[in-house]
Amino acid sequence: MPFIRPISDLRNNFNKISEICHQEAEPVFITKNGQGNMVVMSMALYEKQQALLELYQKLSVAESQSQLNEPKISHKELISKLRSNLNE
């Protein structure tokens, strides 16, 4: 369930908003004149979302590359090549 607070709470109840962000690990939606205005979240949640976005972008690139008709090697072959490179 989303947490929605008026913009005046940023000034009057900042500690409560901060507490919600950290304890619930959810963003708090801030309204101004009854309309959505901004979102406040903990640094931990922000970093987690950024990491997920980066992962999704990398997966998208990998998926695109897998559709190409380039030669592929098995996991066993890859590990073997990596080990031989490390041993050199």
Short mmCIF file of N, CA and C in Angstrom, two decimals:
data_model
loop_
_atom_site.label_atom_id
_atom_site.label_comp_id
_atom_site.label_asym_id
_atom_site.label_seq_id
_atom_site.Cartn_x
_atom_site.Cartn_y
_atom_site.Cartn_z
N MET A 1 0.85 -1.17 0.00
CA MET A 1 0.00 0.00 0.00
C MET A 1 0.90 1.24 0.00
N PRO A 2 0.68 2.15 -0.92
CA PRO A 2 1.56 3.33 -1.01
C PRO A 2 1.36 4.28 0.17
N PHE A 3 2.46 4.92 0.54
CA PHE A 3 2.43 5.93 1.58
C PHE A 3 2.35 7.29 0.89
N ILE A 4 1.30 8.03 1.17
CA ILE A 4 1.07 9.33 0.53
C ILE A 4 0.98 10.38 1.62
N ARG A 5 1.79 11.43 1.48
CA ARG A 5 1.81 12.50 2.48
C ARG A 5 1.79 13.85 1.77
N PRO A 6 1.18 14.86 2.41
CA PRO A 6 1.22 16.21 1.82
C PRO A 6 2.62 16.81 1.97
N ILE A 7 2.90 17.76 1.11
CA ILE A 7 4.23 18.37 1.10
C ILE A 7 4.55 19.07 2.43
N SER A 8 3.54 19.51 3.15
CA SER A 8 3.78 20.16 4.45
C SER A 8 4.41 19.19 5.44
N ASP A 9 4.20 17.88 5.26
CA ASP A 9 4.82 16.90 6.15
C ASP A 9 6.34 16.87 6.01
N LEU A 10 6.86 17.30 4.87
CA LEU A 10 8.32 17.36 4.73
C LEU A 10 8.91 18.34 5.74
N ARG A 11 8.21 19.41 5.96
CA ARG A 11 8.67 20.42 6.91
C ARG A 11 8.29 20.04 8.33
N ASN A 12 7.05 19.63 8.54
CA ASN A 12 6.54 19.42 9.88
C ASN A 12 6.83 18.04 10.47
N ASN A 13 6.93 17.03 9.61
CA ASN A 13 7.10 15.65 10.08
C ASN A 13 8.19 14.92 9.31
N PHE A 14 9.28 15.60 9.06
CA PHE A 14 10.35 15.00 8.27
C PHE A 14 10.85 13.70 8.88
N ASN A 15 11.04 13.68 10.19
CA ASN A 15 11.55 12.47 10.84
C ASN A 15 10.60 11.29 10.65
N LYS A 16 9.31 11.54 10.68
CA LYS A 16 8.32 10.47 10.47
C LYS A 16 8.42 9.92 9.05
N ILE A 17 8.57 10.81 8.08
CA ILE A 17 8.71 10.37 6.68
C ILE A 17 9.99 9.56 6.51
N SER A 18 11.06 10.02 7.11
CA SER A 18 12.33 9.30 7.05
C SER A 18 12.18 7.91 7.68
N GLU A 19 11.50 7.85 8.79
CA GLU A 19 11.27 6.58 9.48
C GLU A 19 10.48 5.61 8.60
N ILE A 20 9.44 6.11 7.95
CA ILE A 20 8.63 5.27 7.05
C ILE A 20 9.50 4.73 5.92
N CYS A 21 10.30 5.60 5.32
CA CYS A 21 11.16 5.19 4.21
C CYS A 21 12.11 4.07 4.62
N HIS A 22 12.68 4.17 5.81
CA HIS A 22 13.66 3.18 6.24
C HIS A 22 13.02 1.91 6.80
N GLN A 23 11.99 2.05 7.58
CA GLN A 23 11.38 0.87 8.19
C GLN A 23 10.57 0.05 7.20
N GLU A 24 9.85 0.71 6.33
CA GLU A 24 8.97 0.02 5.38
C GLU A 24 9.68 -0.35 4.09
N ALA A 25 10.85 0.25 3.85
CA ALA A 25 11.59 0.05 2.60
C ALA A 25 10.68 0.30 1.39
N GLU A 26 9.88 1.35 1.51
CA GLU A 26 8.97 1.76 0.44
C GLU A 26 9.11 3.26 0.22
N PRO A 27 8.84 3.72 -0.98
CA PRO A 27 8.86 5.16 -1.21
C PRO A 27 7.64 5.84 -0.58
N VAL A 28 7.80 7.12 -0.30
CA VAL A 28 6.69 7.95 0.19
C VAL A 28 6.37 8.95 -0.92
N PHE A 29 5.11 8.97 -1.34
CA PHE A 29 4.67 9.88 -2.39
C PHE A 29 4.22 11.18 -1.74
N ILE A 30 4.78 12.28 -2.22
CA ILE A 30 4.48 13.60 -1.67
C ILE A 30 3.55 14.33 -2.63
N THR A 31 2.47 14.88 -2.06
CA THR A 31 1.51 15.63 -2.89
C THR A 31 1.61 17.12 -2.59
N LYS A 32 1.27 17.91 -3.59
CA LYS A 32 1.20 19.37 -3.46
C LYS A 32 -0.12 19.80 -4.06
N ASN A 33 -0.94 20.44 -3.27
CA ASN A 33 -2.29 20.85 -3.70
C ASN A 33 -3.10 19.66 -4.22
N GLY A 34 -2.92 18.51 -3.56
CA GLY A 34 -3.69 17.33 -3.91
C GLY A 34 -3.20 16.55 -5.11
N GLN A 35 -2.12 17.00 -5.72
CA GLN A 35 -1.57 16.35 -6.91
C GLN A 35 -0.20 15.75 -6.57
N GLY A 36 0.13 14.64 -7.21
CA GLY A 36 1.45 14.05 -7.02
C GLY A 36 2.54 15.04 -7.40
N ASN A 37 3.57 15.13 -6.58
CA ASN A 37 4.62 16.11 -6.83
C ASN A 37 6.01 15.48 -6.85
N MET A 38 6.30 14.58 -5.88
CA MET A 38 7.60 13.94 -5.85
C MET A 38 7.54 12.67 -5.01
N VAL A 39 8.64 11.94 -5.04
CA VAL A 39 8.76 10.69 -4.30
C VAL A 39 10.02 10.77 -3.44
N VAL A 40 9.89 10.33 -2.18
CA VAL A 40 11.02 10.30 -1.26
C VAL A 40 11.26 8.84 -0.90
N MET A 41 12.53 8.43 -0.92
CA MET A 41 12.86 7.05 -0.55
C MET A 41 14.22 7.01 0.13
N SER A 42 14.47 5.92 0.83
CA SER A 42 15.76 5.76 1.50
C SER A 42 16.85 5.53 0.45
N MET A 43 18.09 5.82 0.85
CA MET A 43 19.23 5.59 -0.05
C MET A 43 19.34 4.10 -0.37
N ALA A 44 19.08 3.24 0.61
CA ALA A 44 19.18 1.80 0.39
C ALA A 44 18.20 1.35 -0.69
N LEU A 45 16.97 1.83 -0.63
CA LEU A 45 15.97 1.46 -1.64
C LEU A 45 16.36 2.02 -3.00
N TYR A 46 16.84 3.26 -3.03
CA TYR A 46 17.27 3.88 -4.29
C TYR A 46 18.39 3.05 -4.92
N GLU A 47 19.40 2.69 -4.13
CA GLU A 47 20.52 1.93 -4.66
C GLU A 47 20.07 0.55 -5.14
N LYS A 48 19.14 -0.06 -4.43
CA LYS A 48 18.61 -1.36 -4.84
C LYS A 48 17.90 -1.23 -6.19
N GLN A 49 17.09 -0.20 -6.35
CA GLN A 49 16.38 0.00 -7.62
C GLN A 49 17.35 0.30 -8.76
N GLN A 50 18.39 1.07 -8.48
CA GLN A 50 19.38 1.37 -9.51
C GLN A 50 20.12 0.10 -9.93
N ALA A 51 20.44 -0.76 -8.95
CA ALA A 51 21.11 -2.03 -9.26
C ALA A 51 20.21 -2.92 -10.12
N LEU A 52 18.91 -2.94 -9.80
CA LEU A 52 17.98 -3.73 -10.60
C LEU A 52 17.89 -3.21 -12.03
N LEU A 53 17.84 -1.89 -12.18
CA LEU A 53 17.80 -1.30 -13.52
C LEU A 53 19.04 -1.67 -14.31
N GLU A 54 20.19 -1.60 -13.66
CA GLU A 54 21.44 -1.96 -14.34
C GLU A 54 21.43 -3.44 -14.74
N LEU A 55 20.94 -4.28 -13.85
CA LEU A 55 20.83 -5.72 -14.16
C LEU A 55 19.91 -5.95 -15.34
N TYR A 56 18.74 -5.30 -15.34
CA TYR A 56 17.80 -5.46 -16.45
C TYR A 56 18.40 -4.99 -17.77
N GLN A 57 19.17 -3.90 -17.73
CA GLN A 57 19.81 -3.41 -18.94
C GLN A 57 20.83 -4.42 -19.46
N LYS A 58 21.61 -4.98 -18.54
CA LYS A 58 22.60 -5.98 -18.94
C LYS A 58 21.93 -7.24 -19.49
N LEU A 59 20.83 -7.64 -18.86
CA LEU A 59 20.10 -8.81 -19.36
C LEU A 59 19.53 -8.55 -20.75
N SER A 60 19.07 -7.33 -20.98
CA SER A 60 18.54 -6.97 -22.29
C SER A 60 19.64 -7.05 -23.35
N VAL A 61 20.82 -6.54 -23.03
CA VAL A 61 21.95 -6.62 -23.97
C VAL A 61 22.32 -8.08 -24.22
N ALA A 62 22.37 -8.87 -23.16
CA ALA A 62 22.71 -10.28 -23.31
C ALA A 62 21.68 -11.01 -24.15
N GLU A 63 20.41 -10.69 -23.94
CA GLU A 63 19.35 -11.31 -24.73
C GLU A 63 19.49 -10.95 -26.21
N SER A 64 19.79 -9.68 -26.49
CA SER A 64 20.00 -9.25 -27.88
C SER A 64 21.18 -9.98 -28.51
N GLN A 65 22.26 -10.11 -27.75
CA GLN A 65 23.45 -10.80 -28.26
C GLN A 65 23.18 -12.28 -28.50
N SER A 66 22.34 -12.88 -27.66
CA SER A 66 22.06 -14.31 -27.82
C SER A 66 21.25 -14.58 -29.08
N GLN A 67 20.56 -13.57 -29.60
CA GLN A 67 19.75 -13.75 -30.80
C GLN A 67 20.59 -13.71 -32.08
N LEU A 68 21.84 -13.21 -31.95
CA LEU A 68 22.72 -13.15 -33.12
C LEU A 68 23.19 -14.55 -33.48
N ASN A 69 23.53 -14.73 -34.73
CA ASN A 69 23.99 -16.05 -35.19
C ASN A 69 25.49 -16.19 -35.05
N GLU A 70 26.02 -15.79 -33.93
CA GLU A 70 27.44 -15.93 -33.68
C GLU A 70 27.71 -17.28 -33.02
N PRO A 71 28.92 -17.78 -33.20
CA PRO A 71 29.23 -19.08 -32.58
C PRO A 71 29.16 -18.99 -31.06
N LYS A 72 28.69 -20.05 -30.46
CA LYS A 72 28.54 -20.08 -29.01
C LYS A 72 29.39 -21.22 -28.44
N ILE A 73 29.78 -21.05 -27.18
CA ILE A 73 30.52 -22.12 -26.52
C ILE A 73 29.76 -22.53 -25.26
N SER A 74 30.00 -23.73 -24.82
CA SER A 74 29.32 -24.22 -23.63
C SER A 74 29.95 -23.64 -22.37
N HIS A 75 29.24 -23.78 -21.28
CA HIS A 75 29.74 -23.30 -19.99
C HIS A 75 31.05 -24.01 -19.64
N LYS A 76 31.10 -25.30 -19.90
CA LYS A 76 32.30 -26.10 -19.60
C LYS A 76 33.51 -25.58 -20.38
N GLU A 77 33.30 -25.27 -21.67
CA GLU A 77 34.38 -24.74 -22.49
C GLU A 77 34.84 -23.37 -22.00
N LEU A 78 33.90 -22.54 -21.61
CA LEU A 78 34.24 -21.21 -21.11
C LEU A 78 35.08 -21.31 -19.84
N ILE A 79 34.67 -22.14 -18.89
CA ILE A 79 35.41 -22.30 -17.65
C ILE A 79 36.81 -22.84 -17.95
N SER A 80 36.90 -23.77 -18.87
CA SER A 80 38.20 -24.33 -19.24
C SER A 80 39.12 -23.25 -19.80
N LYS A 81 38.59 -22.41 -20.69
CA LYS A 81 39.37 -21.32 -21.27
C LYS A 81 39.81 -20.32 -20.20
N LEU A 82 38.91 -19.97 -19.30
CA LEU A 82 39.24 -19.02 -18.23
C LEU A 82 40.33 -19.58 -17.32
N ARG A 83 40.23 -20.86 -16.98
CA ARG A 83 41.24 -21.48 -16.13
C ARG A 83 42.60 -21.52 -16.82
N SER A 84 42.60 -21.83 -18.10
CA SER A 84 43.88 -21.87 -18.81
C SER A 84 44.49 -20.48 -18.91
N ASN A 85 43.66 -19.45 -19.08
CA ASN A 85 44.18 -18.07 -19.12
C ASN A 85 44.74 -17.66 -17.77
N LEU A 86 44.10 -18.08 -16.69
CA LEU A 86 44.57 -17.74 -15.36
C LEU A 86 45.89 -18.46 -15.04
N ASN A 87 46.05 -19.68 -15.53
CA ASN A 87 47.23 -20.45 -15.26
C ASN A 87 48.45 -20.01 -16.07
N GLU A 88 48.23 -19.23 -17.09
CA GLU A 88 49.35 -18.77 -17.94
C GLU A 88 50.07 -17.62 -17.31
#
